[in-house]
Tab-separated table of C-alpha atoms in Angstrom:
chain	number	residue	atom	x	y	z
C	3	MET	CA	106.335	107.712	113.449
C	4	ALA	CA	103.449	105.307	113.050
C	5	SER	CA	101.478	105.457	109.855
C	6	GLY	CA	97.713	105.856	109.890
C	7	HIS	CA	97.577	102.250	108.855
C	8	ASP	CA	99.462	101.170	111.976
C	9	LEU	CA	97.143	103.171	114.218
C	10	ARG	CA	94.086	101.365	112.869
C	11	LYS	CA	95.659	97.931	112.516
C	12	SER	CA	93.958	96.325	115.487
C	13	GLU	CA	90.558	97.536	114.307
C	14	SER	CA	90.869	96.714	110.621
C	15	GLU	CA	92.971	93.579	110.388
C	16	LYS	CA	93.264	90.308	112.191
C	17	THR	CA	96.343	88.121	111.870
C	18	HIS	CA	95.970	84.383	111.967
C	19	THR	CA	98.127	81.416	111.116
C	20	SER	CA	97.259	79.185	108.182
C	21	ASP	CA	97.466	75.396	108.215
C	22	GLU	CA	100.910	75.732	106.617
C	23	GLY	CA	102.098	77.867	109.537
C	24	LYS	CA	102.252	81.099	107.520
C	25	SER	CA	100.972	84.331	109.007
C	26	GLN	CA	98.077	85.800	107.038
C	27	VAL	CA	96.179	89.053	107.360
C	28	ALA	CA	92.405	89.147	106.997
C	29	LEU	CA	91.260	92.633	105.990
C	30	THR	CA	88.001	94.110	107.218
C	31	THR	CA	85.925	96.778	105.519
C	32	ILE	CA	87.506	99.586	107.559
C	33	SER	CA	91.033	98.775	106.397
C	34	PRO	CA	92.473	101.136	103.766
C	35	TYR	CA	93.694	97.974	102.025
C	36	TYR	CA	90.220	96.481	101.745
C	37	ARG	CA	88.784	96.444	98.229
C	38	SER	CA	85.083	96.175	97.547
C	39	THR	CA	83.933	93.881	94.755
C	40	SER	CA	82.550	96.960	92.993
C	41	ASP	CA	85.951	98.717	92.921
C	42	ASN	CA	87.828	98.586	89.647
C	43	PRO	CA	90.364	100.925	88.031
C	44	GLY	CA	88.103	101.875	85.138
C	45	THR	CA	85.266	103.216	87.265
C	46	PRO	CA	85.300	107.031	87.429
C	47	LEU	CA	84.769	108.225	90.999
C	48	VAL	CA	83.677	111.735	90.033
C	49	THR	CA	81.988	113.251	86.995
C	50	ALA	CA	84.293	116.255	86.607
C	51	ILE	CA	87.441	115.865	84.494
C	52	LEU	CA	90.482	117.758	85.791
C	53	LYS	CA	91.464	120.324	83.178
C	54	GLY	CA	93.596	122.545	85.397
C	55	GLU	CA	91.453	125.581	86.065
C	56	ASN	CA	88.855	123.446	87.847
C	57	HIS	CA	91.380	121.852	90.227
C	58	ARG	CA	89.803	123.177	93.418
C	59	THR	CA	86.351	121.748	92.703
C	60	TRP	CA	87.774	118.546	91.211
C	61	ALA	CA	90.092	117.960	94.197
C	62	ARG	CA	87.251	118.435	96.652
C	63	SER	CA	85.102	115.926	94.757
C	64	MET	CA	87.966	113.417	94.592
C	65	LYS	CA	88.697	113.751	98.310
C	66	THR	CA	85.045	113.144	99.126
C	67	ALA	CA	84.914	110.056	96.908
C	68	LEU	CA	88.209	108.686	98.243
C	69	ARG	CA	87.107	109.276	101.842
C	70	ALA	CA	83.931	107.292	101.146
C	71	LYS	CA	86.079	104.411	99.880
C	72	MET	CA	88.550	104.623	102.807
C	73	LYS	CA	91.364	105.573	100.388
C	74	LEU	CA	91.976	109.227	101.303
C	75	ASP	CA	95.056	108.204	103.308
C	76	PHE	CA	96.851	107.319	100.062
C	77	ILE	CA	96.790	110.916	98.801
C	78	ASP	CA	97.180	112.840	102.053
C	79	GLY	CA	100.378	111.103	103.147
C	80	THR	CA	98.891	109.254	106.118
C	81	ILE	CA	99.773	105.909	104.560
C	82	THR	CA	103.328	105.762	103.297
C	83	LYS	CA	104.917	103.155	101.071
C	84	PRO	CA	106.011	100.226	103.246
C	85	GLY	CA	109.221	98.313	102.671
C	86	LYS	CA	109.053	95.593	100.016
C	87	LYS	CA	109.602	92.836	102.562
C	88	THR	CA	106.805	93.919	104.894
C	89	THR	CA	103.496	92.114	105.245
C	90	TYR	CA	101.543	95.000	103.750
C	91	TYR	CA	103.689	95.895	100.730
C	92	LEU	CA	101.644	94.013	98.140
C	93	ASN	CA	98.374	95.297	99.604
C	94	TRP	CA	99.731	98.853	99.568
C	95	GLU	CA	101.004	98.542	95.997
C	96	LYS	CA	97.680	97.144	94.781
C	97	GLU	CA	95.555	99.826	96.445
C	98	ASP	CA	97.909	102.704	95.607
C	99	SER	CA	97.745	101.635	91.946
C	100	MET	CA	93.960	101.524	92.118
C	101	VAL	CA	93.758	105.055	93.531
C	102	MET	CA	96.243	106.299	90.924
C	103	ALA	CA	94.094	104.811	88.152
C	104	TRP	CA	90.994	106.479	89.590
C	105	ILE	CA	92.778	109.851	89.541
C	106	ILE	CA	94.290	109.474	86.073
C	107	ASN	CA	90.954	108.353	84.626
C	108	VAL	CA	89.365	111.672	85.599
C	109	THR	CA	92.125	113.939	84.287
C	110	ASP	CA	92.162	115.541	80.859
C	111	LEU	CA	93.991	113.431	78.269
C	112	LYS	CA	96.304	116.397	77.617
C	113	LEU	CA	97.686	115.993	81.152
C	114	HIS	CA	98.424	112.278	80.940
C	115	GLY	CA	101.898	112.674	79.452
C	116	SER	CA	102.990	115.030	82.206
C	117	ILE	CA	101.597	112.985	85.100
C	118	SER	CA	102.737	109.533	84.029
C	119	HIS	CA	106.066	109.955	85.880
C	120	ALA	CA	104.449	109.719	89.321
C	121	ILE	CA	105.573	106.678	91.277
C	122	THR	CA	102.966	106.862	94.035
C	123	THR	CA	99.501	108.308	94.332
C	124	ARG	CA	100.843	110.789	96.888
C	125	ASP	CA	103.459	111.990	94.352
C	126	LEU	CA	100.755	112.394	91.719
C	127	TRP	CA	98.461	114.308	94.069
C	128	LEU	CA	101.233	116.687	95.167
C	129	ASP	CA	102.223	117.316	91.541
C	130	LEU	CA	98.658	118.230	90.597
C	131	GLU	CA	98.328	120.495	93.650
C	132	GLU	CA	101.589	122.269	92.868
C	133	ARG	CA	100.597	122.878	89.265
C	134	PHE	CA	96.953	123.825	89.624
C	135	ALA	CA	96.041	124.792	93.195
């Protein structure tokens, strides 16, 4: 099954060959792997802190913010972790880590110990849904 990334590849990325003969990918602003210069892991995307009982409202706010940044696919399972030897692995790892930081930074400190085991943003999101939704 093709990932959401694969379906948008032709629109969001262009492959070209460098002078050294290596294939490179140039990301455009509609790629889920594109990062704006204003994006950093310490910037809270929403004002609400997840405490548990407010999960529904918090999750809706996070989804809206992530959709605006073209990162919703990391939590909804559309983009899956590529193999380590694929062209997109490092881009995926970098952006998945960014989204995970955005989520963790707007969760109550009391939850941090119990969510630190998540390997991917999708795992983290599913864990929070299972516990609080």
